[in-house]
PDB file of C-alpha atoms in Angstrom:
ATOM      1  CA  MET S   1      30.003  -2.315   2.517  1.00  0.00           C
ATOM      2  CA  THR S   2      26.146  -3.334   4.361  1.00  0.00           C
ATOM      3  CA  GLU S   3      23.917  -5.176   2.405  1.00  0.00           C
ATOM      4  CA  LEU S   4      20.292  -4.506   2.988  1.00  0.00           C
ATOM      5  CA  VAL S   5      16.988  -5.650   1.032  1.00  0.00           C
ATOM      6  CA  CYS S   6      14.857  -2.399   0.115  1.00  0.00           C
ATOM      7  CA  ILE S   7      11.537  -2.065   1.793  1.00  0.00           C
ATOM      8  CA  VAL S   8      10.391   1.113  -0.450  1.00  0.00           C
ATOM      9  CA  CYS S   9       8.612  -1.548  -2.727  1.00  0.00           C
ATOM     10  CA  PRO S  10       7.496  -5.147  -3.221  1.00  0.00           C
ATOM     11  CA  LYS S  11      10.404  -5.929  -5.597  1.00  0.00           C
ATOM     12  CA  GLY S  12      12.832  -6.117  -2.751  1.00  0.00           C
ATOM     13  CA  CYS S  13      16.603  -5.016  -4.596  1.00  0.00           C
ATOM     14  CA  ARG S  14      19.516  -6.394  -3.061  1.00  0.00           C
ATOM     15  CA  LEU S  15      21.071  -2.934  -2.011  1.00  0.00           C
ATOM     16  CA  HIS S  16      25.160  -2.763  -1.156  1.00  0.00           C
ATOM     17  CA  VAL S  17      26.053   0.271   0.988  1.00  0.00           C
ATOM     18  CA  ASP S  18      29.847   1.779   1.064  1.00  0.00           C
ATOM     19  CA  GLU S  19      29.836   3.686   4.395  1.00  0.00           C
ATOM     20  CA  LYS S  20      33.675   4.226   3.203  1.00  0.00           C
ATOM     21  CA  ASN S  21      32.597   6.074   0.052  1.00  0.00           C
ATOM     22  CA  GLY S  22      30.397   8.962   1.042  1.00  0.00           C
ATOM     23  CA  TYR S  23      27.566   5.722   1.252  1.00  0.00           C
ATOM     24  CA  LYS S  24      27.227   4.900  -2.126  1.00  0.00           C
ATOM     25  CA  VAL S  25      24.483   3.183  -2.986  1.00  0.00           C
ATOM     26  CA  THR S  26      23.977   0.474  -5.875  1.00  0.00           C
ATOM     27  CA  GLY S  27      21.986  -2.862  -6.407  1.00  0.00           C
ATOM     28  CA  ASN S  28      18.804  -0.546  -6.614  1.00  0.00           C
ATOM     29  CA  SER S  29      16.540  -0.373  -9.932  1.00  0.00           C
ATOM     30  CA  CYS S  30      15.225   2.992  -9.090  1.00  0.00           C
ATOM     31  CA  PRO S  31      16.306   6.320  -6.913  1.00  0.00           C
ATOM     32  CA  ARG S  32      14.373   5.784  -4.783  1.00  0.00           C
ATOM     33  CA  GLY S  33      16.535   2.579  -3.320  1.00  0.00           C
ATOM     34  CA  GLU S  34      19.433   4.628  -3.560  1.00  0.00           C
ATOM     35  CA  VAL S  35      17.792   7.124  -0.843  1.00  0.00           C
ATOM     36  CA  TYR S  36      16.653   4.334   1.488  1.00  0.00           C
ATOM     37  CA  GLY S  37      20.128   3.025   1.450  1.00  0.00           C
ATOM     38  CA  LYS S  38      22.064   5.586   2.595  1.00  0.00           C
ATOM     39  CA  LYS S  39      18.911   6.767   5.132  1.00  0.00           C
ATOM     40  CA  GLU S  40      19.217   3.103   6.661  1.00  0.00           C
ATOM     41  CA  LEU S  41      21.968   4.218   7.408  1.00  0.00           C
ATOM     42  CA  ILE S  42      22.711   7.251   8.421  1.00  0.00           C
ATOM     43  CA  ALA S  43      19.413   7.913   9.961  1.00  0.00           C
ATOM     44  CA  PRO S  44      16.789   5.359  10.227  1.00  0.00           C
ATOM     45  CA  THR S  45      13.668   5.909  10.620  1.00  0.00           C
ATOM     46  CA  ARG S  46      10.406   3.501  11.192  1.00  0.00           C
ATOM     47  CA  THR S  47       6.815   4.333  11.333  1.00  0.00           C
ATOM     48  CA  VAL S  48       5.266   2.904  14.444  1.00  0.00           C
ATOM     49  CA  THR S  49       2.311   0.623  15.253  1.00  0.00           C
ATOM     50  CA  SER S  50       0.440  -0.618  18.711  1.00  0.00           C
ATOM     51  CA  THR S  51      -2.897  -0.381  20.162  1.00  0.00           C
ATOM     52  CA  VAL S  52      -4.414   1.195  23.119  1.00  0.00           C
ATOM     53  CA  LYS S  53      -7.091   0.655  25.380  1.00  0.00           C
ATOM     54  CA  ILE S  54     -10.493   2.061  25.100  1.00  0.00           C
ATOM     55  CA  ARG S  55     -13.732   1.673  26.627  1.00  0.00           C
ATOM     56  CA  GLY S  56     -17.501   1.925  25.325  1.00  0.00           C
ATOM     57  CA  ALA S  57     -16.657   0.066  21.974  1.00  0.00           C
ATOM     58  CA  SER S  58     -17.213  -3.125  20.891  1.00  0.00           C
ATOM     59  CA  ILE S  59     -13.505  -4.277  21.030  1.00  0.00           C
ATOM     60  CA  ALA S  60     -10.916  -4.245  23.994  1.00  0.00           C
ATOM     61  CA  ARG S  61      -8.123  -2.126  22.166  1.00  0.00           C
ATOM     62  CA  VAL S  62      -7.783   0.230  18.981  1.00  0.00           C
ATOM     63  CA  PRO S  63      -5.184  -0.055  16.908  1.00  0.00           C
ATOM     64  CA  VAL S  64      -3.202   3.550  16.518  1.00  0.00           C
ATOM     65  CA  LYS S  65       0.536   4.339  14.334  1.00  0.00           C
ATOM     66  CA  THR S  66       2.427   7.361  13.925  1.00  0.00           C
ATOM     67  CA  ASP S  67       1.390   9.906  11.267  1.00  0.00           C
ATOM     68  CA  HIS S  68       5.334  10.143   9.985  1.00  0.00           C
ATOM     69  CA  GLU S  69       8.278   7.936  10.716  1.00  0.00           C
ATOM     70  CA  ILE S  70      10.081   9.013  14.155  1.00  0.00           C
ATOM     71  CA  PRO S  71      13.909   7.797  14.373  1.00  0.00           C
ATOM     72  CA  LYS S  72      14.363   4.103  15.364  1.00  0.00           C
ATOM     73  CA  LYS S  73      16.502   4.960  18.165  1.00  0.00           C
ATOM     74  CA  ASP S  74      13.529   6.609  19.761  1.00  0.00           C
ATOM     75  CA  ILE S  75      11.122   4.002  19.689  1.00  0.00           C
ATOM     76  CA  PHE S  76      10.709   2.116  23.073  1.00  0.00           C
ATOM     77  CA  ALA S  77      10.641   5.349  24.034  1.00  0.00           C
ATOM     78  CA  ALA S  78       7.367   6.742  21.903  1.00  0.00           C
ATOM     79  CA  MET S  79       5.931   2.992  23.030  1.00  0.00           C
ATOM     80  CA  ARG S  80       6.527   4.013  26.567  1.00  0.00           C
ATOM     81  CA  LEU S  81       4.001   6.898  26.077  1.00  0.00           C
ATOM     82  CA  LEU S  82       0.993   4.635  24.695  1.00  0.00           C
ATOM     83  CA  ASP S  83       0.992   2.566  28.398  1.00  0.00           C
ATOM     84  CA  GLY S  84      -1.179   4.857  29.983  1.00  0.00           C
ATOM     85  CA  VAL S  85      -3.896   5.842  27.390  1.00  0.00           C
ATOM     86  CA  THR S  86      -7.196   4.425  27.316  1.00  0.00           C
ATOM     87  CA  LEU S  87      -9.051   6.055  24.706  1.00  0.00           C
ATOM     88  CA  GLN S  88     -13.636   6.641  25.071  1.00  0.00           C
ATOM     89  CA  ALA S  89     -15.012   5.193  22.286  1.00  0.00           C
ATOM     90  CA  PRO S  90     -16.395   6.706  19.701  1.00  0.00           C
ATOM     91  CA  VAL S  91     -13.147   7.137  17.959  1.00  0.00           C
ATOM     92  CA  HIS S  92     -12.323   7.934  14.192  1.00  0.00           C
ATOM     93  CA  VAL S  93      -9.175   7.441  12.448  1.00  0.00           C
ATOM     94  CA  GLY S  94      -7.317  10.275  12.110  1.00  0.00           C
ATOM     95  CA  ASP S  95      -7.898  10.857  16.351  1.00  0.00           C
ATOM     96  CA  ILE S  96      -4.989  12.383  17.480  1.00  0.00           C
ATOM     97  CA  VAL S  97      -4.026   9.738  20.658  1.00  0.00           C
ATOM     98  CA  VAL S  98      -0.804  11.194  21.458  1.00  0.00           C
ATOM     99  CA  PRO S  99       0.087  14.481  20.241  1.00  0.00           C
ATOM    100  CA  ASN S 100       4.033  15.938  19.085  1.00  0.00           C
ATOM    101  CA  LEU S 101       5.374  12.669  20.468  1.00  0.00           C
ATOM    102  CA  LEU S 102       8.576  13.246  22.029  1.00  0.00           C
ATOM    103  CA  GLY S 103       8.720  17.037  20.483  1.00  0.00           C
ATOM    104  CA  LEU S 104       9.113  15.088  17.045  1.00  0.00           C
ATOM    105  CA  GLY S 105       6.025  16.718  15.382  1.00  0.00           C
ATOM    106  CA  VAL S 106       4.840  13.463  15.211  1.00  0.00           C
ATOM    107  CA  ASN S 107       1.579  12.160  16.363  1.00  0.00           C
ATOM    108  CA  PHE S 108       0.049   8.921  17.448  1.00  0.00           C
ATOM    109  CA  VAL S 109      -3.487   8.788  15.671  1.00  0.00           C
ATOM    110  CA  VAL S 110      -6.564   6.203  15.200  1.00  0.00           C
ATOM    111  CA  THR S 111      -6.206   4.039  12.690  1.00  0.00           C
ATOM    112  CA  ARG S 112      -9.544   2.247  12.977  1.00  0.00           C
ATOM    113  CA  SER S 113     -13.484   4.417  13.517  1.00  0.00           C
ATOM    114  CA  LEU S 114     -15.043   2.193  16.462  1.00  0.00           C
ATOM    115  CA  ALA S 115     -18.732   3.518  17.966  1.00  0.00           C
ATOM    116  CA  LYS S 116     -19.515   3.895  20.984  1.00  0.00           C
ATOM    117  CA  VAL S 117     -21.759   0.983  22.095  1.00  0.00           C
ATOM    118  CA  SER S 118     -25.119   1.618  23.572  1.00  0.00           C
ATOM    119  CA  ASP S 119     -25.366   0.018  27.311  1.00  0.00           C
ATOM    120  CA  ALA S 120     -28.990  -1.260  26.342  1.00  0.00           C
ATOM    121  CA  GLY S 121     -27.290  -4.472  25.479  1.00  0.00           C
TER     122      GLY S 121
END
């Protein structure tokens, strides 16, 4: 039996997942908790957030995230793909930074628009 705290909503139900009984979930207040509990033990996934370098903007780094969840086991490989990325301003929310991440059909996308800063100063 594995105990989890559901993160689907702010309620934070304490779930009990019985791996030996078909991943039966108890303690959930709604059907979403049951889905989360099973998924977390069978094939956990996460949305990954990070930052990448940017040139020509008012700040040195821009936030990015995956546009869908990826398998938890692939997070470190996904993060390594961002190491050599440097964007050039301007960038807009939703711009693709790394397409088809690890062949998963998921992209890293920009989550903050940044204008190009003029050199006139």
